Amino acid sequence: MDGRSYIAALALICLCLSYHLEITAATEFTVGDSAGWSFNVQNWPNGKSFKAGDVLVFKYGQGAHNVVVVDADGYNSCKPKSGSKSYTSGNDKIALAAGTSYFICSYPGHCDAGMKIKVVAN
């Protein structure tokens, strides 16, 4: 292989690797955008594309709210099952698995006031 062919092949390999890394890189999303994890956030995921490995960041005043991972029943009823994973730092980062994920605030009345999201990651 002459020098020009070697350089062209190397450039093509670098381009392919760069493209692959760009496709597989996780994206970090702040839930609720600038408003953060707050009331009436349930429609925030609409129009967004999520993939497995993306990270949701829940920002809120520590002690004012929490984030609880629930199933569809917990999402619909606003009642987490015993033993559900709960986050309370005010700056919680949760990586998405493939499929549908559900999150609520379990403080009384908060979920019923729209403090819940359903996210589908491909």
mmCIF file of C-alpha atoms in Angstrom:
data_model
loop_
_atom_site.group_PDB
_atom_site.id
_atom_site.type_symbol
_atom_site.label_atom_id
_atom_site.label_comp_id
_atom_site.label_asym_id
_atom_site.label_seq_id
_atom_site.Cartn_x
_atom_site.Cartn_y
_atom_site.Cartn_z
ATOM 1 C CA MET A 1 0.000 0.000 0.000
ATOM 2 C CA ASP A 2 1.533 3.332 -1.006
ATOM 3 C CA GLY A 3 1.571 6.328 1.363
ATOM 4 C CA ARG A 4 -1.530 8.036 -0.038
ATOM 5 C CA SER A 5 -3.641 4.875 0.128
ATOM 6 C CA TYR A 6 -2.509 4.235 3.690
ATOM 7 C CA ILE A 7 -3.427 7.785 4.760
ATOM 8 C CA ALA A 8 -6.809 7.573 3.009
ATOM 9 C CA ALA A 9 -7.576 4.227 4.694
ATOM 10 C CA LEU A 10 -6.522 5.602 8.084
ATOM 11 C CA ALA A 11 -8.681 8.711 7.581
ATOM 12 C CA LEU A 12 -11.668 6.539 6.676
ATOM 13 C CA ILE A 13 -11.196 4.417 9.803
ATOM 14 C CA CYS A 14 -10.983 7.557 11.985
ATOM 15 C CA LEU A 15 -14.110 8.975 10.367
ATOM 16 C CA CYS A 16 -16.043 5.744 10.992
ATOM 17 C CA LEU A 17 -14.916 5.599 14.631
ATOM 18 C CA SER A 18 -15.833 9.235 15.157
ATOM 19 C CA TYR A 19 -19.288 8.668 13.653
ATOM 20 C CA HIS A 20 -19.820 5.579 15.821
ATOM 21 C CA LEU A 21 -18.839 7.429 19.014
ATOM 22 C CA GLU A 22 -21.194 10.287 18.149
ATOM 23 C CA ILE A 23 -24.106 7.891 17.686
ATOM 24 C CA THR A 24 -23.486 5.971 20.903
ATOM 25 C CA ALA A 25 -22.674 8.909 23.188
ATOM 26 C CA ALA A 26 -25.232 9.349 25.947
ATOM 27 C CA THR A 27 -27.134 12.599 26.231
ATOM 28 C CA GLU A 28 -27.869 14.281 29.540
ATOM 29 C CA PHE A 29 -31.363 15.757 29.907
ATOM 30 C CA THR A 30 -32.440 18.083 32.711
ATOM 31 C CA VAL A 31 -35.993 17.043 33.544
ATOM 32 C CA GLY A 32 -38.299 20.049 33.246
ATOM 33 C CA ASP A 33 -35.542 22.051 31.517
ATOM 34 C CA SER A 34 -34.921 25.346 33.376
ATOM 35 C CA ALA A 35 -37.926 24.803 35.704
ATOM 36 C CA GLY A 36 -36.436 21.529 36.942
ATOM 37 C CA TRP A 37 -38.339 18.691 38.591
ATOM 38 C CA SER A 38 -41.538 20.524 39.456
ATOM 39 C CA PHE A 39 -45.313 20.441 39.231
ATOM 40 C CA ASN A 40 -46.961 19.915 35.816
ATOM 41 C CA VAL A 41 -43.814 18.360 34.347
ATOM 42 C CA GLN A 42 -45.616 15.239 33.071
ATOM 43 C CA ASN A 43 -45.569 16.437 29.425
ATOM 44 C CA TRP A 44 -41.866 17.357 29.437
ATOM 45 C CA PRO A 45 -40.785 14.141 27.610
ATOM 46 C CA ASN A 46 -43.162 14.781 24.682
ATOM 47 C CA GLY A 47 -41.276 15.371 21.436
ATOM 48 C CA LYS A 48 -37.923 14.259 22.847
ATOM 49 C CA SER A 49 -36.010 11.184 21.713
ATOM 50 C CA PHE A 50 -34.334 9.113 24.394
ATOM 51 C CA LYS A 51 -32.023 6.133 24.075
ATOM 52 C CA ALA A 52 -30.724 3.588 26.535
ATOM 53 C CA GLY A 53 -27.804 5.101 28.422
ATOM 54 C CA ASP A 54 -29.111 8.675 28.304
ATOM 55 C CA VAL A 55 -29.080 10.344 31.704
ATOM 56 C CA LEU A 56 -31.998 12.178 33.284
ATOM 57 C CA VAL A 57 -31.018 14.897 35.765
ATOM 58 C CA PHE A 58 -33.686 15.740 38.331
ATOM 59 C CA LYS A 59 -32.995 19.181 39.847
ATOM 60 C CA TYR A 60 -35.076 20.356 42.807
ATOM 61 C CA GLY A 61 -34.725 21.786 46.287
ATOM 62 C CA GLN A 62 -33.458 19.036 48.571
ATOM 63 C CA GLY A 63 -36.176 18.176 51.074
ATOM 64 C CA ALA A 64 -38.907 19.750 48.922
ATOM 65 C CA HIS A 65 -39.348 16.742 46.618
ATOM 66 C CA ASN A 66 -37.958 13.329 45.770
ATOM 67 C CA VAL A 67 -37.738 11.070 42.722
ATOM 68 C CA VAL A 68 -39.100 7.552 42.970
ATOM 69 C CA VAL A 69 -38.723 4.898 40.273
ATOM 70 C CA VAL A 70 -42.076 3.148 39.808
ATOM 71 C CA ASP A 71 -43.832 0.803 37.403
ATOM 72 C CA ALA A 72 -46.862 1.678 35.255
ATOM 73 C CA ASP A 73 -49.245 0.989 38.145
ATOM 74 C CA GLY A 74 -47.288 3.266 40.470
ATOM 75 C CA TYR A 75 -47.238 5.958 37.799
ATOM 76 C CA ASN A 76 -50.970 5.781 37.191
ATOM 77 C CA SER A 77 -51.951 5.551 40.867
ATOM 78 C CA CYS A 78 -49.228 7.920 42.143
ATOM 79 C CA LYS A 79 -48.375 5.292 44.757
ATOM 80 C CA PRO A 80 -44.957 3.640 44.808
ATOM 81 C CA LYS A 81 -44.632 0.020 45.863
ATOM 82 C CA SER A 82 -42.772 -0.769 49.045
ATOM 83 C CA GLY A 83 -39.046 -0.918 48.337
ATOM 84 C CA SER A 84 -39.149 1.371 45.280
ATOM 85 C CA LYS A 85 -35.840 3.130 44.582
ATOM 86 C CA SER A 86 -35.977 6.707 45.885
ATOM 87 C CA TYR A 87 -33.626 9.624 45.222
ATOM 88 C CA THR A 88 -33.419 12.681 47.475
ATOM 89 C CA SER A 89 -30.255 14.662 46.662
ATOM 90 C CA GLY A 90 -31.894 17.455 44.665
ATOM 91 C CA ASN A 91 -29.492 16.732 41.797
ATOM 92 C CA ASP A 92 -30.259 13.117 40.968
ATOM 93 C CA LYS A 93 -28.779 11.523 37.844
ATOM 94 C CA ILE A 94 -30.470 8.401 36.538
ATOM 95 C CA ALA A 95 -29.308 6.464 33.455
ATOM 96 C CA LEU A 96 -32.134 5.142 31.305
ATOM 97 C CA ALA A 97 -32.475 1.477 30.440
ATOM 98 C CA ALA A 98 -34.087 0.428 27.167
ATOM 99 C CA GLY A 99 -37.867 0.475 27.367
ATOM 100 C CA THR A 100 -40.293 2.523 29.420
ATOM 101 C CA SER A 101 -39.271 4.142 32.706
ATOM 102 C CA TYR A 102 -41.599 5.852 35.163
ATOM 103 C CA PHE A 103 -40.700 8.440 37.797
ATOM 104 C CA ILE A 104 -42.859 10.221 40.371
ATOM 105 C CA CYS A 105 -42.505 12.489 43.381
ATOM 106 C CA SER A 106 -44.004 10.562 46.291
ATOM 107 C CA TYR A 107 -44.622 13.591 48.533
ATOM 108 C CA PRO A 108 -48.359 13.832 49.234
ATOM 109 C CA GLY A 109 -50.215 15.508 46.363
ATOM 110 C CA HIS A 110 -47.136 16.154 44.223
ATOM 111 C CA CYS A 111 -47.606 13.302 41.743
ATOM 112 C CA ASP A 112 -51.309 14.130 41.451
ATOM 113 C CA ALA A 113 -50.248 17.703 40.583
ATOM 114 C CA GLY A 114 -48.297 16.398 37.567
ATOM 115 C CA MET A 115 -44.933 15.714 39.165
ATOM 116 C CA LYS A 116 -44.386 12.506 37.247
ATOM 117 C CA ILE A 117 -42.874 11.486 33.924
ATOM 118 C CA LYS A 118 -42.967 8.483 31.624
ATOM 119 C CA VAL A 119 -39.916 8.112 29.373
ATOM 120 C CA VAL A 120 -39.425 5.626 26.537
ATOM 121 C CA ALA A 121 -35.790 4.897 25.625
ATOM 122 C CA ASN A 122 -34.926 3.028 22.424
#
